[in-house]
């Protein structure tokens, strides 16, 4: 089985337990205003262009059937809208100015790469983390990766926004050691405003994981001016307290890197703010601690 | 501190040692010159070597040298600092002094120093006339031969054009670890008896001279110790707060000037005194030979045992001891040798947070896990010491490839910067020299011609790139030149060794290196039990990545023609940026866990290290490889032409065995995996990986546990040595300016880690602001 991924990051030591390898799957059903991985939104491979690396050799234009590459002398303008996504030009580009943001690979092939660090997982209690995008946006592929990982005895974690069918959650639960489950906004209306979707299905899935007794960490992105308010802090605490299987809350302070990453894949920013300092995140942690006794970490 | 194993508790000096320490810091801070240590010029303008050589005309060289060494110590004023409990201070710099690599070092420049104003002319004349008496076999011995082989005798200076950037043969060979076990268990008197007995009936005059010279050193050492004792006693007689301590110093020195030490305090004074005479060289497994003494002392009076240890460590700090090794296994049964003293020594280094003494930790399957935990904790606090060494690789390699006895292999120690040897029993020639393989490839790609020295061929004509129809043909050409240079290198390195032997460069070490006395030979003429040679390797990953790029892009995919490659290299890529970037980006590179790139690196190292193993050092045994150059990668890179891995002329070659900066893009585990695949068992001279770990990913106990796991995996499954460079906010600021040097810098951003240099400048500023 094949699927589309946009990165494999080895030696990840911040997500889940031990030394881990993160596999980033393409595609996401939500459209959060602050998205920090905009290169993962689209399900298909796409072009990432870093103009500062381009030497203007023109080799990309030579292989392109369309009109995406335009030159003014040595100055290279890339028009994202007209790219047909054949992914031929990154192969030509000597400078890594054009890169394939997303490749189609087989699950076996990916697991083979993940297993290169097996010894490190064994010594540290780490394993594989699926991330994205939203890993369950390619449900069969994500499940296949998890099955193969389990077959090889790896610890598994999934970073999910929760927006998927309950069938997928049911199928995934026995294969996942830790769900890193997003909680972005309190109240359906607010959730719609911030992410473009209702949170009904997401909360259903969270409740389902509760019934199944899955190990869940609640992940809360903190976005200045959007959800750093008392109502949301209470919502986080209430949600965490509602389920015994939620052992921990993570606070993820906003960083603005999504903006420059988005520009490289042709997405203009819809929200900008200064990155949140760790000191501010610690303050927020204290606020939430007023409402819950669950463990809270700033990560 | 209750538990030296703790990563949370910290060691604190006793009040009196705290004041000794703050005096020390005030004294050395303004004086940091060489590697944070400092020795001043002689204020009295003494020249003891010259005096003795004038007095001893006609006597054998070894005897004159021994007497000069002793005199140079006896005319040096003792120094005992307020409240301190160990005595001994180095000699000041003088126009003549002994040196463990050269024999006697003649430094006529020193006569320009004020103190020599009145005697300058006369001494200059004498030193010039007597030069051959001071140095029986000088560098010309090696250089005349090198010039004969490589350049027109009419233009001897041309040799520099060949050698610069290619090699340094003959080396700066000096570091060894003398036998501190013997020192503390037999004492000076015990060794003196052994030499005296050995001398009886010896008829070979050369051997007699060597043994007699050893006796002069031992007796001189005793006299000097007694002089220290007298000095301390006088100081005690003046009374004052520390009179008791100074009296103890005097008694201590008197006792161990000849006797075997009985207490920890005596052993510490003896070790420091001898280390001083040994040029403050490496002290080996201090936690092993001192442990029985330490245990007894600690049982009686722990505070005192700690004070003694602290004072010893301060001496090592002030005078820049290169390496102390702790942990590892016991020679007798291979069980874990880590003990309380191993931890205490590390805790004191942690307390001082200084770069000296450098320390190494030996890690094996059964090593107390707390040792690695403390090590990682020290890195997390921004220290790059201690470095770590892998018992599981080094011990079997010494046994299987170099015939070292099991018990001796288990007892190996680190020395110098990152070299390995058997303490008290070996002269591994640390190091006999260095070869830059990238330069060999440079010549090979240009038909043996030098690129910047018109029309001059420096090695075999093996054709240009265009002449090789297949990759294997090119490889054979490269290998032929490797063989050519290794053959010449070994001959010249051995001549360097003959010089050292003739000049008795390691006379002070000789009586304390096993087998020298039995054989009646000095340490540099094969006196030791083990006598390997060590060759440092530079440029290996540049050669490997260049060959991989040529193989793939030129011979397999034919994306670049041989003619274009040749033109691009010749032009240092000017006008060929596209080709340069293809070579850089479109072929895999060593250090990323890529099978093809790593296999090429294995091939490059295997070919070179197997070749040098065919030759024997003039001291007696084979040469082994090493790869631990730090700054060397920059220096050799400066002299190396553009290379087909996309590296421009003058750019660094990369340090140690780690990939060139900017080349490892797949994370720490990938780099460690790549390195562990290499034939490191042929490079037991010391092959280290310099690894950059930002302190930000070692902040919490969980994070440190991950780093421990990563290092454990590396050290237990194929790695040899690692040394750590920690990165912090300052590094990030530097990385903004020099991204090429910080490609492996990882930072943490909102829950995940990312390569700092891949961020936009705005994002980089954000992160710096977040951590600041
Ligand atoms: S991906 Fe294909 S269509 Fe898009 S710019 Fe590149 S070559 Fe053209
Ligand atoms: S191939 Fe790459 S370097 Fe060349 S013009 Fe296109 S983007 Fe620029």
Tab-separated table of C-alpha atoms in Angstrom, chain B residues 200-621:
chain	number	residue	atom	x	y	z
B	200	UNK	CA	74.702	-5.245	37.166
B	201	UNK	CA	76.758	-7.130	34.625
B	202	UNK	CA	75.311	-5.230	31.648
B	203	UNK	CA	78.125	-4.838	29.175
B	204	UNK	CA	76.438	-3.085	26.261
B	205	UNK	CA	77.556	0.513	26.651
B	206	UNK	CA	74.429	1.979	25.088
B	207	UNK	CA	72.225	0.060	27.496
B	208	UNK	CA	74.424	1.012	30.427
B	209	UNK	CA	74.141	4.666	29.509
B	210	UNK	CA	70.364	4.438	29.234
B	211	UNK	CA	70.040	2.715	32.607
B	212	UNK	CA	72.481	5.062	34.280
B	213	UNK	CA	70.588	8.031	32.894
B	214	UNK	CA	67.426	6.571	34.441
B	215	UNK	CA	69.185	6.358	37.804
B	216	UNK	CA	70.245	9.996	37.564
B	217	UNK	CA	66.633	10.977	36.883
B	218	UNK	CA	65.341	8.939	39.847
B	219	UNK	CA	67.955	10.296	42.242
B	220	UNK	CA	67.411	13.816	40.959
B	221	UNK	CA	63.708	13.437	41.478
B	222	UNK	CA	64.379	12.408	45.069
B	223	UNK	CA	66.640	15.405	45.682
B	224	UNK	CA	64.076	17.744	44.201
B	225	UNK	CA	61.364	16.272	46.417
B	226	UNK	CA	63.556	16.862	49.447
B	227	UNK	CA	64.069	20.428	48.306
B	228	UNK	CA	60.294	20.879	48.123
B	229	UNK	CA	60.063	19.441	51.633
B	230	UNK	CA	62.629	21.899	52.990
B	231	UNK	CA	60.794	24.756	51.382
B	232	UNK	CA	57.464	23.698	52.912
B	233	UNK	CA	59.057	23.249	56.303
B	234	UNK	CA	60.520	26.773	56.191
B	235	UNK	CA	57.125	28.108	55.295
B	236	UNK	CA	55.610	26.184	58.207
B	237	UNK	CA	58.196	27.584	60.580
B	238	UNK	CA	57.000	31.080	59.753
B	239	UNK	CA	53.803	30.076	61.541
B	240	UNK	CA	50.389	31.352	60.561
B	241	UNK	CA	47.036	29.822	59.874
B	242	UNK	CA	48.305	27.049	57.619
B	243	UNK	CA	51.517	26.065	59.411
B	244	UNK	CA	50.200	22.563	60.155
B	245	UNK	CA	49.266	21.991	56.571
B	246	UNK	CA	52.709	23.091	55.339
B	247	UNK	CA	54.389	20.810	57.853
B	248	UNK	CA	52.298	17.951	56.508
B	249	UNK	CA	53.432	18.848	52.986
B	250	UNK	CA	57.048	18.670	54.116
B	251	UNK	CA	56.653	15.278	55.781
B	252	UNK	CA	54.762	13.989	52.791
B	253	UNK	CA	57.418	14.989	50.280
B	254	UNK	CA	60.203	13.596	52.401
B	255	UNK	CA	58.487	10.253	52.703
B	256	UNK	CA	57.614	9.677	49.076
B	257	UNK	CA	60.883	11.075	47.792
B	258	UNK	CA	62.031	7.469	48.078
B	259	UNK	CA	59.444	5.252	49.830
B	260	UNK	CA	56.335	3.586	48.548
B	261	UNK	CA	53.331	5.730	49.484
B	262	UNK	CA	51.178	4.389	52.290
B	263	UNK	CA	48.417	6.985	52.386
B	264	UNK	CA	46.218	8.634	49.796
B	265	UNK	CA	47.845	11.953	50.561
B	266	UNK	CA	51.315	10.576	49.928
B	267	UNK	CA	50.203	8.878	46.735
B	268	UNK	CA	48.622	12.109	45.499
B	269	UNK	CA	51.803	14.115	46.124
B	270	UNK	CA	53.884	11.491	44.346
B	271	UNK	CA	51.532	11.344	41.359
B	272	UNK	CA	51.464	15.113	41.000
B	273	UNK	CA	55.239	15.469	41.389
B	274	UNK	CA	55.997	12.834	38.816
B	275	UNK	CA	53.296	14.178	36.482
B	276	UNK	CA	55.022	17.539	36.689
B	277	UNK	CA	58.324	15.957	35.677
B	278	UNK	CA	56.466	14.155	32.914
B	279	UNK	CA	55.532	17.455	31.324
B	280	UNK	CA	52.048	17.343	32.851
B	281	UNK	CA	51.205	14.652	30.314
B	282	UNK	CA	48.216	12.326	30.654
B	283	UNK	CA	47.704	10.405	33.888
B	284	UNK	CA	45.644	7.455	32.622
B	285	UNK	CA	43.202	5.602	34.858
B	286	UNK	CA	43.497	7.757	37.926
B	287	UNK	CA	40.320	6.275	39.442
B	288	UNK	CA	41.912	2.817	39.356
B	289	UNK	CA	45.426	3.107	40.747
B	290	UNK	CA	44.369	5.660	43.360
B	291	UNK	CA	41.242	3.859	44.490
B	292	UNK	CA	42.705	1.601	47.215
B	293	UNK	CA	44.421	4.627	48.790
B	294	UNK	CA	41.298	6.745	48.419
B	295	UNK	CA	39.048	4.153	50.061
B	296	UNK	CA	41.256	3.889	53.129
B	297	UNK	CA	41.499	7.647	53.442
B	298	UNK	CA	37.762	8.143	52.980
B	299	UNK	CA	36.954	5.634	55.676
B	300	UNK	CA	39.151	7.494	58.084
B	301	UNK	CA	38.357	11.073	57.163
B	302	UNK	CA	36.207	11.751	54.128
B	303	UNK	CA	36.704	15.512	54.218
B	304	UNK	CA	40.443	15.082	54.032
B	305	UNK	CA	40.172	12.562	51.187
B	306	UNK	CA	38.052	15.069	49.297
B	307	UNK	CA	40.487	17.917	49.981
B	308	UNK	CA	43.376	15.861	48.636
B	309	UNK	CA	41.425	14.920	45.529
B	310	UNK	CA	40.401	18.530	45.013
B	311	UNK	CA	43.957	19.777	45.377
B	312	UNK	CA	45.192	17.216	42.867
B	313	UNK	CA	42.486	18.163	40.376
B	314	UNK	CA	43.386	21.833	40.804
B	315	UNK	CA	46.997	21.073	39.910
B	316	UNK	CA	45.797	19.260	36.828
B	317	UNK	CA	43.593	22.208	35.978
B	318	UNK	CA	46.241	24.848	36.498
B	319	UNK	CA	48.830	23.078	34.402
B	320	UNK	CA	46.557	21.605	31.775
B	321	UNK	CA	46.642	17.837	32.126
B	322	UNK	CA	45.414	16.428	28.844
B	323	UNK	CA	43.470	13.394	29.823
B	324	UNK	CA	42.178	11.461	32.815
B	325	UNK	CA	40.235	8.292	32.134
B	326	UNK	CA	37.584	6.883	34.455
B	327	UNK	CA	35.208	3.918	34.385
B	328	UNK	CA	35.746	0.894	32.145
B	329	UNK	CA	36.530	-2.608	33.328
B	330	UNK	CA	39.013	-4.259	35.657
B	331	UNK	CA	41.964	-5.863	33.887
B	332	UNK	CA	41.748	-9.014	35.992
B	333	UNK	CA	38.201	-10.178	35.306
B	334	UNK	CA	36.574	-7.626	33.008
B	335	UNK	CA	33.988	-6.595	35.601
B	336	UNK	CA	32.858	-2.994	36.000
B	337	UNK	CA	35.681	-0.897	37.403
B	338	UNK	CA	33.614	2.214	38.098
B	339	UNK	CA	33.977	3.299	41.707
B	340	UNK	CA	33.377	6.200	44.047
B	341	UNK	CA	36.518	7.957	42.926
B	342	UNK	CA	35.421	7.803	39.265
B	343	UNK	CA	32.370	9.831	40.219
B	344	UNK	CA	34.177	12.182	42.571
B	345	UNK	CA	36.709	13.134	39.884
B	346	UNK	CA	33.885	13.919	37.471
B	347	UNK	CA	32.022	15.894	40.120
B	348	UNK	CA	35.058	18.053	40.767
B	349	UNK	CA	35.437	18.748	37.052
B	350	UNK	CA	31.733	19.565	36.985
B	351	UNK	CA	32.198	21.931	39.911
B	352	UNK	CA	35.045	23.802	38.203
B	353	UNK	CA	33.296	23.767	34.827
B	354	UNK	CA	36.671	24.162	33.109
B	355	UNK	CA	38.181	22.691	29.958
B	356	UNK	CA	41.104	21.125	31.852
B	357	UNK	CA	41.876	18.517	32.896
B	358	UNK	CA	40.199	16.843	29.947
B	359	UNK	CA	38.433	13.674	31.004
B	360	UNK	CA	37.243	10.534	29.270
B	361	UNK	CA	34.695	8.021	30.445
B	362	UNK	CA	34.910	4.377	29.381
B	363	UNK	CA	31.490	2.819	28.819
B	364	UNK	CA	30.817	-0.894	28.395
B	365	UNK	CA	27.893	-3.271	28.624
B	366	UNK	CA	28.133	-3.534	32.408
B	367	UNK	CA	29.232	-0.037	33.346
B	368	UNK	CA	27.235	1.531	36.179
B	369	UNK	CA	24.527	3.482	34.269
B	370	UNK	CA	24.988	6.395	36.662
B	371	UNK	CA	28.349	7.123	35.023
B	372	UNK	CA	26.778	7.891	31.663
B	373	UNK	CA	23.943	9.728	33.388
B	374	UNK	CA	26.415	12.029	35.129
B	375	UNK	CA	28.293	12.469	31.849
B	376	UNK	CA	25.160	13.567	30.012
B	377	UNK	CA	24.251	15.842	32.889
B	378	UNK	CA	27.631	17.544	32.524
B	379	UNK	CA	27.047	17.998	28.785
B	380	UNK	CA	23.619	19.430	29.541
B	381	UNK	CA	25.315	22.047	31.681
B	382	UNK	CA	27.299	23.138	28.648
B	383	UNK	CA	30.513	21.157	29.122
B	384	UNK	CA	32.015	19.129	26.332
B	385	UNK	CA	33.903	16.914	28.773
B	386	UNK	CA	34.004	14.097	29.467
B	387	UNK	CA	34.248	12.354	26.136
B	388	UNK	CA	33.129	8.740	25.926
B	389	UNK	CA	34.928	5.587	24.811
B	390	UNK	CA	33.451	2.225	23.839
B	391	UNK	CA	34.917	-0.772	25.652
B	392	UNK	CA	32.924	-3.185	23.486
B	393	UNK	CA	34.742	-2.063	20.346
B	394	UNK	CA	38.164	-1.050	21.615
B	395	UNK	CA	39.048	-4.055	23.785
B	396	UNK	CA	38.379	-6.776	21.166
B	397	UNK	CA	40.023	-4.669	18.454
B	398	UNK	CA	43.211	-4.339	20.493
B	399	UNK	CA	43.225	-8.076	21.156
B	400	UNK	CA	42.245	-9.345	17.722
B	401	UNK	CA	43.911	-6.899	15.393
B	402	UNK	CA	46.955	-5.801	17.328
B	403	UNK	CA	47.829	-8.770	19.520
B	404	UNK	CA	47.389	-6.992	22.856
B	405	UNK	CA	46.973	-9.381	25.826
B	406	UNK	CA	43.451	-9.479	27.226
B	407	UNK	CA	44.273	-8.006	30.613
B	408	UNK	CA	46.226	-5.175	28.987
B	409	UNK	CA	43.492	-4.455	26.468
B	410	UNK	CA	40.979	-4.209	29.308
B	411	UNK	CA	43.264	-1.684	30.925
B	412	UNK	CA	43.434	0.702	27.949
B	413	UNK	CA	43.320	4.427	28.604
B	414	UNK	CA	42.670	7.570	26.641
B	415	UNK	CA	45.507	9.997	26.139
B	416	UNK	CA	46.397	13.144	24.254
B	417	UNK	CA	43.260	14.585	22.757
B	418	UNK	CA	41.485	11.420	21.686
B	419	UNK	CA	44.079	8.672	21.432
B	420	UNK	CA	44.143	5.205	22.911
B	421	UNK	CA	46.987	3.289	24.499
B	422	UNK	CA	47.927	0.740	27.126
B	423	UNK	CA	49.061	2.728	30.164
B	424	UNK	CA	52.591	2.181	31.335
B	425	UNK	CA	53.308	-0.413	28.675
B	426	UNK	CA	53.155	1.240	25.330
B	427	UNK	CA	54.411	3.770	22.917
B	428	UNK	CA	51.695	3.976	20.311
B	429	UNK	CA	53.438	6.844	18.649
B	430	UNK	CA	50.761	9.349	19.473
B	431	UNK	CA	51.018	10.348	16.755
B	432	UNK	CA	53.530	9.378	14.068
B	433	UNK	CA	51.908	11.695	11.598
B	434	UNK	CA	48.875	12.693	9.624
B	435	UNK	CA	47.797	12.121	6.030
B	436	UNK	CA	45.154	14.096	4.197
B	437	UNK	CA	43.447	11.645	1.847
B	438	UNK	CA	41.614	14.465	0.084
B	439	UNK	CA	44.978	15.707	-1.148
B	440	UNK	CA	45.793	12.236	-2.462
B	441	UNK	CA	42.522	12.308	-4.397
B	442	UNK	CA	43.312	15.818	-5.608
B	443	UNK	CA	46.610	14.635	-7.132
B	444	UNK	CA	44.969	11.501	-8.522
B	445	UNK	CA	42.287	13.454	-10.372
B	446	UNK	CA	45.016	15.560	-11.961
B	447	UNK	CA	47.241	12.779	-13.272
B	448	UNK	CA	49.616	13.135	-10.334
B	449	UNK	CA	50.271	16.812	-10.989
B	450	UNK	CA	50.099	19.512	-8.371
B	451	UNK	CA	47.333	21.995	-9.138
B	452	UNK	CA	49.099	25.104	-7.960
B	453	UNK	CA	52.690	24.309	-8.778
B	454	UNK	CA	53.040	24.473	-12.508
B	455	UNK	CA	54.045	21.370	-14.292
B	456	UNK	CA	55.156	19.483	-11.207
B	457	UNK	CA	54.166	15.910	-10.687
B	458	UNK	CA	54.169	14.707	-7.085
B	459	UNK	CA	53.035	11.110	-7.405
B	460	UNK	CA	52.296	8.438	-9.992
B	461	UNK	CA	50.862	9.335	-13.351
B	462	UNK	CA	47.551	7.560	-13.192
B	463	UNK	CA	45.659	9.542	-15.789
B	464	UNK	CA	43.157	12.371	-15.620
B	465	UNK	CA	39.462	11.885	-14.896
B	466	UNK	CA	38.858	11.755	-18.656
B	467	UNK	CA	41.241	8.821	-18.984
B	468	UNK	CA	39.227	6.550	-16.737
B	469	UNK	CA	36.507	4.675	-18.605
B	470	UNK	CA	35.102	3.102	-15.485
B	471	UNK	CA	34.764	4.066	-11.888
B	472	UNK	CA	36.898	1.106	-10.818
B	473	UNK	CA	39.712	2.357	-12.997
B	474	UNK	CA	39.564	5.691	-11.170
B	475	UNK	CA	39.433	3.911	-7.821
B	476	UNK	CA	42.515	1.867	-8.709
B	477	UNK	CA	44.368	5.027	-9.590
B	478	UNK	CA	43.463	6.549	-6.247
B	479	UNK	CA	44.501	3.428	-4.393
B	480	UNK	CA	47.806	3.259	-6.220
B	481	UNK	CA	48.578	6.752	-5.000
B	482	UNK	CA	47.468	5.926	-1.487
B	483	UNK	CA	49.992	3.094	-1.541
B	484	UNK	CA	52.674	5.376	-2.899
B	485	UNK	CA	52.169	8.009	-0.227
B	486	UNK	CA	51.798	5.499	2.603
B	487	UNK	CA	55.102	3.860	1.659
B	488	UNK	CA	56.903	7.190	1.735
B	489	UNK	CA	55.038	8.364	4.777
B	490	UNK	CA	56.048	5.311	6.781
B	491	UNK	CA	59.713	5.667	5.861
B	492	UNK	CA	59.748	9.298	6.911
B	493	UNK	CA	57.691	8.733	10.060
B	494	UNK	CA	60.165	6.072	11.070
B	495	UNK	CA	63.022	8.488	10.567
B	496	UNK	CA	61.225	10.879	12.883
B	497	UNK	CA	61.113	8.069	15.384
B	498	UNK	CA	64.823	7.371	14.985
B	499	UNK	CA	65.426	11.022	15.817
B	500	UNK	CA	63.438	10.752	19.009
B	501	UNK	CA	65.247	7.596	20.002
B	502	UNK	CA	68.646	9.191	19.379
B	503	UNK	CA	67.607	12.299	21.325
B	504	UNK	CA	66.172	10.368	24.276
B	505	UNK	CA	63.005	12.418	23.932
B	506	UNK	CA	61.153	10.473	26.623
B	507	UNK	CA	63.867	9.917	29.191
B	508	UNK	CA	61.697	10.793	32.198
B	509	UNK	CA	59.010	8.356	31.065
B	510	UNK	CA	61.481	5.537	30.400
B	511	UNK	CA	61.951	4.059	33.912
B	512	UNK	CA	58.183	4.110	34.368
B	513	UNK	CA	57.270	2.295	31.181
B	514	UNK	CA	57.193	-1.453	31.443
B	515	UNK	CA	59.907	-3.409	29.652
B	516	UNK	CA	62.222	-0.425	29.049
B	517	UNK	CA	64.374	-1.381	32.024
B	518	UNK	CA	64.372	-5.097	31.155
B	519	UNK	CA	65.323	-4.295	27.564
B	520	UNK	CA	67.710	-1.511	28.533
B	521	UNK	CA	66.167	0.641	25.821
B	522	UNK	CA	64.667	4.090	25.951
B	523	UNK	CA	60.985	4.489	25.272
B	524	UNK	CA	61.416	5.717	21.711
B	525	UNK	CA	63.651	2.900	20.555
B	526	UNK	CA	61.090	0.192	21.255
B	527	UNK	CA	61.611	-0.106	24.982
B	528	UNK	CA	57.925	-0.546	25.776
B	529	UNK	CA	55.871	-3.752	25.642
B	530	UNK	CA	53.606	-2.427	22.853
B	531	UNK	CA	55.063	-0.338	20.083
B	532	UNK	CA	52.439	0.451	17.467
B	533	UNK	CA	52.433	3.377	15.149
B	534	UNK	CA	49.494	5.744	14.787
B	535	UNK	CA	48.535	7.626	11.642
B	536	UNK	CA	45.909	10.340	11.824
B	537	UNK	CA	43.509	10.453	8.907
B	538	UNK	CA	42.183	13.690	7.440
B	539	UNK	CA	39.756	14.176	4.587
B	540	UNK	CA	38.309	10.636	4.524
B	541	UNK	CA	34.679	11.688	4.243
B	542	UNK	CA	35.489	14.233	1.540
B	543	UNK	CA	37.164	11.481	-0.487
B	544	UNK	CA	34.263	9.109	0.088
B	545	UNK	CA	31.602	11.670	-0.826
B	546	UNK	CA	33.603	12.783	-3.855
B	547	UNK	CA	33.924	9.229	-5.122
B	548	UNK	CA	30.243	8.516	-4.498
B	549	UNK	CA	29.292	11.642	-6.434
B	550	UNK	CA	31.580	10.778	-9.344
B	551	UNK	CA	30.389	7.180	-9.414
B	552	UNK	CA	26.736	8.151	-9.444
B	553	UNK	CA	26.570	11.339	-11.500
B	554	UNK	CA	29.426	10.746	-13.916
B	555	UNK	CA	29.683	6.999	-14.441
B	556	UNK	CA	26.188	5.710	-13.657
B	557	UNK	CA	23.677	8.429	-14.447
B	558	UNK	CA	25.965	10.303	-16.803
B	559	UNK	CA	24.434	13.616	-15.783
B	560	UNK	CA	27.853	15.222	-15.801
B	561	UNK	CA	30.430	14.288	-18.429
B	562	UNK	CA	33.995	13.466	-17.441
B	563	UNK	CA	35.191	16.464	-19.452
B	564	UNK	CA	32.807	18.791	-17.637
B	565	UNK	CA	33.786	17.452	-14.250
B	566	UNK	CA	37.438	17.904	-15.051
B	567	UNK	CA	36.853	21.469	-16.225
B	568	UNK	CA	34.652	22.256	-13.206
B	569	UNK	CA	37.239	21.024	-10.726
B	570	UNK	CA	40.082	22.764	-12.534
B	571	UNK	CA	38.094	26.007	-12.367
B	572	UNK	CA	37.351	25.561	-8.658
B	573	UNK	CA	33.706	25.504	-9.845
B	574	UNK	CA	33.839	29.106	-11.025
B	575	UNK	CA	31.334	29.121	-13.881
B	576	UNK	CA	30.166	25.643	-12.861
B	577	UNK	CA	27.860	26.394	-9.954
B	578	UNK	CA	25.169	24.144	-11.365
B	579	UNK	CA	27.547	21.187	-11.520
B	580	UNK	CA	28.817	21.966	-8.039
B	581	UNK	CA	25.306	21.946	-6.634
B	582	UNK	CA	24.512	18.700	-8.447
B	583	UNK	CA	27.582	17.071	-6.935
B	584	UNK	CA	26.590	18.424	-3.552
B	585	UNK	CA	22.859	17.719	-3.630
B	586	UNK	CA	22.225	14.944	-6.114
B	587	UNK	CA	24.474	12.258	-4.658
B	588	UNK	CA	24.176	10.763	-1.173
B	589	UNK	CA	26.635	11.776	1.508
B	590	UNK	CA	28.290	9.946	4.381
B	591	UNK	CA	26.663	10.445	7.745
B	592	UNK	CA	23.019	10.103	6.720
B	593	UNK	CA	22.666	6.355	7.167
B	594	UNK	CA	22.641	5.975	3.378
B	595	UNK	CA	23.916	2.519	2.396
B	596	UNK	CA	25.748	3.635	-0.738
B	597	UNK	CA	27.492	6.659	0.775
B	598	UNK	CA	28.422	4.799	3.946
B	599	UNK	CA	29.766	1.828	1.997
B	600	UNK	CA	32.085	4.164	0.111
B	601	UNK	CA	33.347	5.631	3.389
B	602	UNK	CA	34.018	2.085	4.626
B	603	UNK	CA	35.914	1.350	1.447
B	604	UNK	CA	38.036	4.489	1.742
B	605	UNK	CA	38.962	3.835	5.350
B	606	UNK	CA	39.466	0.130	4.907
B	607	UNK	CA	41.760	0.672	1.972
B	608	UNK	CA	43.890	3.238	3.822
B	609	UNK	CA	43.980	1.596	7.232
B	610	UNK	CA	44.664	-1.869	5.813
B	611	UNK	CA	47.502	-0.419	3.793
B	612	UNK	CA	49.199	1.218	6.766
B	613	UNK	CA	48.774	-1.990	8.766
B	614	UNK	CA	51.119	-3.688	6.275
B	615	UNK	CA	53.976	-1.586	7.595
B	616	UNK	CA	55.785	-1.665	10.868
B	617	UNK	CA	56.829	1.230	13.001
B	618	UNK	CA	60.570	1.297	13.602
B	619	UNK	CA	59.686	0.744	17.266
B	620	UNK	CA	58.495	-2.748	16.376
B	621	UNK	CA	54.814	-3.154	15.543
